[in-house]
Coordinates of C-alpha atoms and ligand atoms in Angstrom, one line a residue:
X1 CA 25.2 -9.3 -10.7
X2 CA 26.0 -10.1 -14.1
X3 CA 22.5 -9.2 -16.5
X4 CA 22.4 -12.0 -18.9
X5 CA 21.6 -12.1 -22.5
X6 CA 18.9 -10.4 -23.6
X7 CA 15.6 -12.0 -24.8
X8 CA 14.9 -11.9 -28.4
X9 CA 13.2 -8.3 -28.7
X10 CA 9.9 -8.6 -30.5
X11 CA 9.6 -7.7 -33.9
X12 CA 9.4 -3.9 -34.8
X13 CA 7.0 -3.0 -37.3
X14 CA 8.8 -1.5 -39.4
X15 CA 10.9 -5.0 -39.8
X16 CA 8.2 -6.8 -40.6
X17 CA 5.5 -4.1 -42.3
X18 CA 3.0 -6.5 -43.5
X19 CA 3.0 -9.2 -41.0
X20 CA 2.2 -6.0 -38.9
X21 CA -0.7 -4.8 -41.1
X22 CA -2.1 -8.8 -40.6
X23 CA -1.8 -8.1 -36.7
X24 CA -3.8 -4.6 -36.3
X25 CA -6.4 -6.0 -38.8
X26 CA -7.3 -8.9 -36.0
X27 CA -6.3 -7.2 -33.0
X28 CA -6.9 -3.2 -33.6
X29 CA -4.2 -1.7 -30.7
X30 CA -4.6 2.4 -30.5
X31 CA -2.6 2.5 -28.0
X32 CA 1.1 3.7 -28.0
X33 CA 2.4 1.9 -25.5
X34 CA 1.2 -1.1 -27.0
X35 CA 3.0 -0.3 -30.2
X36 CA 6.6 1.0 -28.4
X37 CA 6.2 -2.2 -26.1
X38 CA 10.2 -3.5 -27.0
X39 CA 11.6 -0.1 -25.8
X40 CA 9.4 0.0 -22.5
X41 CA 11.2 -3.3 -22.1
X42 CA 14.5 -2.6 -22.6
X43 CA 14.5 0.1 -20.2
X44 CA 13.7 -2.5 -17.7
X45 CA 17.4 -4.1 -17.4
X46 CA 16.1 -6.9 -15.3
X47 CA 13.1 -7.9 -17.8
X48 CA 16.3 -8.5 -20.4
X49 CA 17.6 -11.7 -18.0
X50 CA 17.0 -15.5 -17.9
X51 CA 15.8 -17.7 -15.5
X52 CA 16.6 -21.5 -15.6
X53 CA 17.7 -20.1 -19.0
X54 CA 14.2 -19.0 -19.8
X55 CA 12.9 -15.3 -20.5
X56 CA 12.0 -14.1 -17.6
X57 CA 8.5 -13.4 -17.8
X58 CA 7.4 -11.2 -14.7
X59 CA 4.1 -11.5 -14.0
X60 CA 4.3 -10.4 -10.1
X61 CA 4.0 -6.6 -10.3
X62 CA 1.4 -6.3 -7.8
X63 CA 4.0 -6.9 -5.0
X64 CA 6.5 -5.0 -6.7
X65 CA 7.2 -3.3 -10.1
X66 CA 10.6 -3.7 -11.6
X67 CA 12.5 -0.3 -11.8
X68 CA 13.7 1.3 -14.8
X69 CA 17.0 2.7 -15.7
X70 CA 16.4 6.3 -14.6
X71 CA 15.6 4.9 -11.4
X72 CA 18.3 2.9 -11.0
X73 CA 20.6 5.8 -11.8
X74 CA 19.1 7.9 -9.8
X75 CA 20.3 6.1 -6.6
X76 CA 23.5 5.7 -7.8
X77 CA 23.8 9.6 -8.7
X78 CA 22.5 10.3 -4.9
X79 CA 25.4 8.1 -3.1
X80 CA 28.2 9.6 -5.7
X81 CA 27.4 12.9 -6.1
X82 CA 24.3 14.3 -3.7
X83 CA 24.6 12.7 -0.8
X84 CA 24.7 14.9 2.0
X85 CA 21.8 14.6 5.5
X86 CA 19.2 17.0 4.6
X87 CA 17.5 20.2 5.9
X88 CA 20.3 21.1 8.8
X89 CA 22.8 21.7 6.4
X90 CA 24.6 25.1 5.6
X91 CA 26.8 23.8 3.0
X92 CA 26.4 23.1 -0.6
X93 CA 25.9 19.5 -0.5
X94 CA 23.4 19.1 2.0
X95 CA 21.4 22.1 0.4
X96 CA 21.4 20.0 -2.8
X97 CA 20.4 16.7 -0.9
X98 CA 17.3 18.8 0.4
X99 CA 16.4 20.5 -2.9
X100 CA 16.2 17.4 -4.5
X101 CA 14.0 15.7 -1.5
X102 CA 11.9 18.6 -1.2
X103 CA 11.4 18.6 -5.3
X104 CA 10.6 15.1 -4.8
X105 CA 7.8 15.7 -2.4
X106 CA 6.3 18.5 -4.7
X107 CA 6.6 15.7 -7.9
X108 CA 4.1 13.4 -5.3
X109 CA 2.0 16.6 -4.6
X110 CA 1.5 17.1 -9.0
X111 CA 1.4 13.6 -8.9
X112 CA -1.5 13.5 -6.7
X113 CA -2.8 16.9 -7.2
X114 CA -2.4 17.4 -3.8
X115 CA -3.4 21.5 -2.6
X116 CA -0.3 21.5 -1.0
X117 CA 3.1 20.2 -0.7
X118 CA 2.8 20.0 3.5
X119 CA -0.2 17.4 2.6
X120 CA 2.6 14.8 1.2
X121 CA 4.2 12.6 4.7
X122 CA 7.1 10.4 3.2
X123 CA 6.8 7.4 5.2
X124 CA 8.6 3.6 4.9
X125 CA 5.1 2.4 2.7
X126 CA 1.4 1.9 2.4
X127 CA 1.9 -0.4 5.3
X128 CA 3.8 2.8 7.5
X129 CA 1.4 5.3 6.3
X130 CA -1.6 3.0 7.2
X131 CA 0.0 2.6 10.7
X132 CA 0.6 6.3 11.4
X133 CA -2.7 7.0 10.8
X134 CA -4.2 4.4 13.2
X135 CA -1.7 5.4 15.7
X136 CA -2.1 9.4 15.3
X137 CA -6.1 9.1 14.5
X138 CA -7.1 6.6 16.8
X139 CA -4.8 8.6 19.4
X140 CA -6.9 11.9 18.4
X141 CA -10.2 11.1 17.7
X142 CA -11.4 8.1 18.8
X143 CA -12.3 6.1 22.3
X144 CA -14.1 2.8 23.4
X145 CA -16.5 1.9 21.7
X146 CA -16.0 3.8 18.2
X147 CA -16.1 1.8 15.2
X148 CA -13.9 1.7 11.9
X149 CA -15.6 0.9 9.0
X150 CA -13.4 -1.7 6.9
X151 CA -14.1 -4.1 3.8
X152 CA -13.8 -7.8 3.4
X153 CA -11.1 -7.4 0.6
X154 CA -8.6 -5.5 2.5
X155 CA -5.0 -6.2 2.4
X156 CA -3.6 -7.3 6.4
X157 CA -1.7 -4.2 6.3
X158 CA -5.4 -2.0 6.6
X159 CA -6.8 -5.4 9.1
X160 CA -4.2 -5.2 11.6
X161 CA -3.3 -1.6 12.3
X162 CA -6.8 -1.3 13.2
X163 CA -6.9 -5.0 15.3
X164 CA -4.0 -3.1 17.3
X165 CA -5.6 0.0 18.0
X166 CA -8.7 -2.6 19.1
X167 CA -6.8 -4.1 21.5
X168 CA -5.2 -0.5 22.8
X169 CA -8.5 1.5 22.9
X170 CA -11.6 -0.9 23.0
X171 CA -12.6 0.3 19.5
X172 CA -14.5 -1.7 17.1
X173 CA -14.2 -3.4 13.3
X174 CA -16.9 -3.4 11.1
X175 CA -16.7 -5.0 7.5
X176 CA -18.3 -4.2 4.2
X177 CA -18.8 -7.5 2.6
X178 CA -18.3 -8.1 -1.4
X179 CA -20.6 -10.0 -3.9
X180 CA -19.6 -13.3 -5.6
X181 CA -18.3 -11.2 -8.6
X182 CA -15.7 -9.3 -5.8
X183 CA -18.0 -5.7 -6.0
X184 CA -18.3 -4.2 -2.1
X185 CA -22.0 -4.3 -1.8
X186 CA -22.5 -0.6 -1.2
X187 CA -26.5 -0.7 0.4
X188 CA -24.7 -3.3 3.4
X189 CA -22.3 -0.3 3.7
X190 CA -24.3 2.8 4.6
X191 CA -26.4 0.5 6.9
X192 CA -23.0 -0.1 9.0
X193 CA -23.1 3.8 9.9
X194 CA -23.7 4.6 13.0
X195 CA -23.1 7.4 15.7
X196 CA -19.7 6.1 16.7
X197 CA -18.0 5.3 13.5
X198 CA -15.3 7.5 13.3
X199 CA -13.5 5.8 10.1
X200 CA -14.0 4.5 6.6
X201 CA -10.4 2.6 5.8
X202 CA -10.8 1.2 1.9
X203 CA -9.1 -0.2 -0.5
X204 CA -9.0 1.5 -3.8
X205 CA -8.2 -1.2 -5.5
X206 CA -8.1 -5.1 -4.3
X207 CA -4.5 -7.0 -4.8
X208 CA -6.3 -10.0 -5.4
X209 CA -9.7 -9.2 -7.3
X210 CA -8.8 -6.5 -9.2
X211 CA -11.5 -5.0 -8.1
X212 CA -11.9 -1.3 -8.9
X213 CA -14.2 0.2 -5.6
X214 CA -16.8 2.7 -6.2
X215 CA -14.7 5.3 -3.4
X216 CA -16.1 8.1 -5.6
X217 CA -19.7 7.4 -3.9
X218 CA -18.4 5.6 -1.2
X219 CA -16.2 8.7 0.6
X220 CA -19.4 11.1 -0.4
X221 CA -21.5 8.4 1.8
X222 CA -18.8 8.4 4.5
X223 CA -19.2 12.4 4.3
X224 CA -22.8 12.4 4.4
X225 CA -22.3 11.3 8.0
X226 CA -19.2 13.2 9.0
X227 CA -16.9 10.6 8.5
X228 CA -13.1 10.9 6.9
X229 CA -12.2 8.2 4.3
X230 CA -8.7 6.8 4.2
X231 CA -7.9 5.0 0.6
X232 CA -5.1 2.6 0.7
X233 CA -4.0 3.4 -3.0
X234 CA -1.2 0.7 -3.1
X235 CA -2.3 -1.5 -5.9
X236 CA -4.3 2.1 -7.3
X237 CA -1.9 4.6 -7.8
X238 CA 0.6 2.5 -10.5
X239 CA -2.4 2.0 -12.7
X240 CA -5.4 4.6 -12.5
X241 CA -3.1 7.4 -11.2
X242 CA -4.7 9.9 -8.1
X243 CA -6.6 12.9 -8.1
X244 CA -7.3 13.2 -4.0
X245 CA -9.0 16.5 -4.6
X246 CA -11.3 15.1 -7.1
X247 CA -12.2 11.8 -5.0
X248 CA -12.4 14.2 -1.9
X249 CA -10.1 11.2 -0.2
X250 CA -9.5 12.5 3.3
X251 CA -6.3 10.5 3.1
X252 CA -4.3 8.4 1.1
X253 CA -2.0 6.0 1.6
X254 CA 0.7 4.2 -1.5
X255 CA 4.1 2.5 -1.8
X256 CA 6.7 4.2 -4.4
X257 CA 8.1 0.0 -5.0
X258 CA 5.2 -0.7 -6.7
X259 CA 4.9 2.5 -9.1
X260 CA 8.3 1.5 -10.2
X261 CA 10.2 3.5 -7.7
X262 CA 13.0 2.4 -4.9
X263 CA 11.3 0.1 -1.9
X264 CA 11.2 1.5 1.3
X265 CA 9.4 4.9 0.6
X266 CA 5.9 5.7 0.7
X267 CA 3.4 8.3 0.8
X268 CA 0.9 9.6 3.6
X269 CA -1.5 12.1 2.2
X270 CA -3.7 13.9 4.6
X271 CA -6.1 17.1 3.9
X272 CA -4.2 20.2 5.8
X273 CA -7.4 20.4 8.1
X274 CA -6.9 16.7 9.5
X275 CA -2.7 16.7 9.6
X276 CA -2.7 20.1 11.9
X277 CA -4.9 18.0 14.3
X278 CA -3.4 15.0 14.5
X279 CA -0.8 14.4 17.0
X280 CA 3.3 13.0 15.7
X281 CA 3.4 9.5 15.4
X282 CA 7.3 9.3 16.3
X283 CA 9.5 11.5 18.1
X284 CA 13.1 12.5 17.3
X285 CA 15.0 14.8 14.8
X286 CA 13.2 16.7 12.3
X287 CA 9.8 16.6 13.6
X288 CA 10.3 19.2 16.3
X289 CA 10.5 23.2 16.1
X290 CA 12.4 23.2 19.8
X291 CA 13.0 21.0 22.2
X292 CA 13.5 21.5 26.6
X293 CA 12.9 19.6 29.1
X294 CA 10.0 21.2 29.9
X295 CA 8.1 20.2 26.8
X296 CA 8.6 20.0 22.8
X297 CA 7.1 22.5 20.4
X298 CA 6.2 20.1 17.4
X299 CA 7.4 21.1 13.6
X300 CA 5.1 22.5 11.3
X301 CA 3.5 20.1 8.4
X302 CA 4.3 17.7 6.8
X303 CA 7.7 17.3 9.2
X304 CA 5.4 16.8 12.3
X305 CA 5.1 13.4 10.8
X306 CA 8.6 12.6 9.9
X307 CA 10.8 12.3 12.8
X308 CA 14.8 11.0 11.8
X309 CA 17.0 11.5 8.5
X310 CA 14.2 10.4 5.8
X311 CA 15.5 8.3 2.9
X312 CA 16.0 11.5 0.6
X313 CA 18.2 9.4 -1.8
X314 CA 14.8 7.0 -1.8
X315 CA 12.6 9.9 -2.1
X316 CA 14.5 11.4 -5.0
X317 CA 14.7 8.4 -7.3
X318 CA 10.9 7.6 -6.8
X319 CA 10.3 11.4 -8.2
X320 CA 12.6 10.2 -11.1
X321 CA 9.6 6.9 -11.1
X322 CA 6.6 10.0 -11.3
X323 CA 8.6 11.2 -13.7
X324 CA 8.7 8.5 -16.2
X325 CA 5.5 7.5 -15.8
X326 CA 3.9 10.5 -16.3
X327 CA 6.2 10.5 -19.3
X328 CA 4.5 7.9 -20.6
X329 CA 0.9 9.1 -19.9
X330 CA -1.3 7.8 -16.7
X331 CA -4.4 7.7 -19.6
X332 CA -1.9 5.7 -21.7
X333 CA -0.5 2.9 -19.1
X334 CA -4.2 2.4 -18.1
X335 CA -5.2 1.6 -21.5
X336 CA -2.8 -0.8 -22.1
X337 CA -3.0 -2.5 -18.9
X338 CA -6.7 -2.7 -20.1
X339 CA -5.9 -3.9 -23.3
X340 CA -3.3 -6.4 -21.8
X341 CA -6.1 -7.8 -19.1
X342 CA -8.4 -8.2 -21.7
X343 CA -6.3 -10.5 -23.8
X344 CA -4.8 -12.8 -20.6
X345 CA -8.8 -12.5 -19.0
X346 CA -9.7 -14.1 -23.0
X347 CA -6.6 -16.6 -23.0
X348 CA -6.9 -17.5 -19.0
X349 CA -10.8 -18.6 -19.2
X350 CA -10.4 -20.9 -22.2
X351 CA -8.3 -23.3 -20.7
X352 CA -10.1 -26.4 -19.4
X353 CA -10.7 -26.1 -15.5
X354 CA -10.1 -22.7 -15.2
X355 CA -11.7 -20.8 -11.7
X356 CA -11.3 -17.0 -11.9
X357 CA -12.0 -15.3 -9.0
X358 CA -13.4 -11.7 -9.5
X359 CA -15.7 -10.6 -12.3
X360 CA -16.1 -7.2 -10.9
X361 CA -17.0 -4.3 -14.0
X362 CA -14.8 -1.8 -13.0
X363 CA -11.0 -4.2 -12.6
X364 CA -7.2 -3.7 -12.9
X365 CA -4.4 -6.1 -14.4
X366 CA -4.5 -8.6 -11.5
X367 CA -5.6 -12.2 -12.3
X368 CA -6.5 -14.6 -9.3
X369 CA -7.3 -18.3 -10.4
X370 CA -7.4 -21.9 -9.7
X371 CA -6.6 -24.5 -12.0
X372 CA -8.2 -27.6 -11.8
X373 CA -7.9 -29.1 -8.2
X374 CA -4.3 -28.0 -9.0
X375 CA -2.5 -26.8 -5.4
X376 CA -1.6 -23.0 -6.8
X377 CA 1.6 -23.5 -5.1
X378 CA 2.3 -26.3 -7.2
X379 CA 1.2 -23.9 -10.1
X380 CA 3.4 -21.3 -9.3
X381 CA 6.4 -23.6 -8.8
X382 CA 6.0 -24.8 -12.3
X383 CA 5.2 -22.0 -13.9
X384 CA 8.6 -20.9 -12.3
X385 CA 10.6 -23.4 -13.6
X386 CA 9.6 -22.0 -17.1
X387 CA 10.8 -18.4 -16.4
X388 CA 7.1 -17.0 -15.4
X389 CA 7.3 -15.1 -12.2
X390 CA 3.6 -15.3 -10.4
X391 CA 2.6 -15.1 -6.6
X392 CA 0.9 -18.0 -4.9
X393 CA -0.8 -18.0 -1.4
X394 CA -3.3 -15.8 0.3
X395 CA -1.7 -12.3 -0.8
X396 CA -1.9 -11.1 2.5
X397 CA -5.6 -11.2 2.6
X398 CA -6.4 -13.9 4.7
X399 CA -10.2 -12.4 5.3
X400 CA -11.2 -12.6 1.4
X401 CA -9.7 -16.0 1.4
X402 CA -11.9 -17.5 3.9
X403 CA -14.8 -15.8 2.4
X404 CA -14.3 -17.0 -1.0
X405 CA -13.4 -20.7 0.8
X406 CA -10.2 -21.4 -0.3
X407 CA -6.7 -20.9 1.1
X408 CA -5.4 -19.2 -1.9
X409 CA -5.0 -18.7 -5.6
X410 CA -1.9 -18.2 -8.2
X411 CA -2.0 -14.7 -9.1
X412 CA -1.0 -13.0 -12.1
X413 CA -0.5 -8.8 -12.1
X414 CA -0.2 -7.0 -15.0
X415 CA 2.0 -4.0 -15.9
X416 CA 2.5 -2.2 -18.8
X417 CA 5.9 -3.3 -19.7
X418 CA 3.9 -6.8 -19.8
X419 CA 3.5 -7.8 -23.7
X420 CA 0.9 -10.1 -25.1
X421 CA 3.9 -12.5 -25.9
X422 CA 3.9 -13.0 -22.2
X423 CA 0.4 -13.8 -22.4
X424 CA 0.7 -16.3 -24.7
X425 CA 4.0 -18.1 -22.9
X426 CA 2.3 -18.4 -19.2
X427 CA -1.4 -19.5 -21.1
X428 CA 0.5 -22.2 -23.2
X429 CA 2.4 -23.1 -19.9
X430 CA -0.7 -23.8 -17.8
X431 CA -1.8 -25.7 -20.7
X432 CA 0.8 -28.0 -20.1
X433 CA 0.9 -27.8 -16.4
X434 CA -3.2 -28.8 -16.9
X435 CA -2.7 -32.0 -19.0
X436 CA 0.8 -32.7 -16.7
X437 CA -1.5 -33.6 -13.5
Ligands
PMP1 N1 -2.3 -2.6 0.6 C1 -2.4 -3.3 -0.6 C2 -3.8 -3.3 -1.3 C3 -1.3 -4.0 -1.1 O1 -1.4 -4.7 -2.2 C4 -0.1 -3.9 -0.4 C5 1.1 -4.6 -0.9 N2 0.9 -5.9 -1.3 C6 0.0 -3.2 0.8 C7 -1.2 -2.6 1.2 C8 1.2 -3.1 1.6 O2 2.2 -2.3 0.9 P1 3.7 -2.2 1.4 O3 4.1 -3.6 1.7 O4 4.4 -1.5 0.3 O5 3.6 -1.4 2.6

């Protein structure tokens, strides 16, 4: 695919030194990012092209981040020059293929601060890792009649796993419910405890709030009464970063596409103490130590968990992902994201008509809203037509739609390659779509 022209890069401040001075005097910005914003961009190739020959604007990074160059590289390096099965091989090639995946799974271990390296499962996503778990847990540790503890923002991908082990096992669902700002509303949660919860399954962060959860207190709760805590990190991990040891997460759960890594990888990380007892999830290659007819004597940890050839070209290119963003600074992309959500929150909620949804304290970069009795898919359909890339619907959260009484919103998600500019373009264009209807 040809890339086409690129967009007009904003002005560097040293082009323009005192129109510069003007703009920090109004709008103080300490942070780096903010000021290097035209390079971030322009190692985004795709953020360069047009759409119905307008800048793209790409305001949909919530269901997937766009990848940088590195990245990009990175695969293509893998399938010229690396690509060899891994972990079975005696020559050089597949040696270097398993360096490189093994590297990759110690880069997620730093990443996370992890104790160990055999705490990191590669699996296909949050939605995989989600699904092991409720296969290899619910397997394990629980029988009819145990209860899971869920909330009401959750994503379908931490709903269903556990509807299926429901239907397999006789377990039961119980749900935290939120507030009309979008907060869980912890006292309703350590009420739902009882002597036959065996899980707490959480969202870190909600896709279509924003909302930031308290899992700090709410896994010490969970502990209180025995209970393991699985985060599903998906929409937490690009933008606050992950320190399992120092949220005491008994397992966590993220997708490398949206931390601006390849699709199709994701992590599973599980305290050493739970993995060893927890039975495979799949059979096959890799996961065994020997196999007869008479029986199989399972792998150690993490391969246990990882039967068949992994995607170690994947795996590789989303260290190169850790790589850059830690390059950049976790501290540093949340501040601008902050920055960034301030500004669109302050442009969104002056427009005439405007229904945010979520007001929680502690929130990322993604925007849910209704304009006017405006059908968001007509929103987002316009909006597209201009070049601004947004999600409509229910965002896979079908639960928080019904409890918030409508059947979905327009959503905007923010990264940090995102630029005021951007801001400005989608507010100006839902001031038009406004006086349009
Ligand atoms: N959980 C949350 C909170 C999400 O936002 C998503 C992706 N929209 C998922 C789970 C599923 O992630 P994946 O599709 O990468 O498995």
């Amino acid at each position: 695919m040809n890339i086409p022209d690129k967009k007009q890069p904003e002005k560097q401040p040293e082009e323009q030194p005192e129109k510069q001075q003007e703009i920090n005097e109004v709008t103080p910005s300490p942070s780096p990012l903010e000021r290097a914003g035209v390079r971030l961009q322009e190692d985004f190739p795709i953020l360069q092209r047009e759409v119905y020959g307008k800048p793209l604007v790409y305001l949909d990074n919530a269901a997937t981040t766009q990848k940088p160059r590195q990245v990009v590289q990175s695969i293509v390096d893998g399938y010229y020059s690396a690509n060899a099965n891994v972990h079975r091989g005696v020559h050089f090639l597949s040696q270097q293929a398993t360096e490189l995946h093994e590297g990759a799974r110690e880069a997620v271990r730093k990443f996370i601060n992890a104790r160990s390296s055999a705490e990191v499962i590669f699996t296909r996503g949050t939605t995989e890792s989600i699904n092991l778990l409720a296969h290899s847990y619910g397997e394990e540790f629980m029988k009819k009649g145990d209860e899971i503890i869920v909330s009401d923002m959750e994503h379908h991908s931490n709903i269903v796993p556990w509807q299926l082990l429901e239907a397999r096992k006789g377990t039961a669902i119980k749900v935290i419910p939120t507030n009309s700002r979008g907060e869980l509303l912890t006292g309703v949660y350590k009420g739902l405890f009882t002597k036959r919860t065996k899980l707490v399954s959480l969202t870190h962060v909600s896709n279509v709030l924003g909302t930031v959860n308290p899992v700090e207190e709410m896994i010490r709760i969970a502990h209180a009464h025995g209970v393991p805590v699985l985060l599903d990190g998906a929409q937490a991990a690009p933008h606050l970063g992950v320190d399992v040891q120092a949220l005491d997460a008994d397992f966590y759960a993220f997708s490398s596409h949206k931390m601006y890594g390849p699709t199709g990888i994701g992590v599973l990380y599980g305290k050493e103490q739970w993995l060893e007892r927890l039975p495979p999830y799949q059979g096959g290659g890799e996961m065994i130590r020997s196999v007869s007819f008479k029986g199989t004597v399972f792998n150690e940890l993490p391969f246990k968990f990882e039967a068949g050839t992994p995607d170690y070209i994947g795996t590789t290119a989303f260290a190169v992902a850790l790589e850059y963003i830690t390059g950049l600074g976790m501290e540093n992309i949340a501040r601008r994201e902050h920055e960034l959500t301030a500004y669109a929150m302050q442009r969104l909620s002056a427009i005439e008509g405007m229904r945010i949804y979520g007001a929680a304290e502690q929130r990322t970069g993604v925007i849910s809203f209704l304009l006017g009795d405006i059908h968001p898919f007509d929103v987002g359909t316009l909006l597209d037509k201009l070049g601004i890339a947004v999600r409509t619907g229910h965002h896979c959260a079908q639960p928080l739609m019904r409890r918030l009484c409508i059947e979905g919103t327009v959503r905007v998600s923010l990264a940090f390659y995102n630029t005021r500019e951007e801001i400005d373009v989608l507010a100006d264009a839902l001031e038009r779509i406004r006086k349009m209807f």
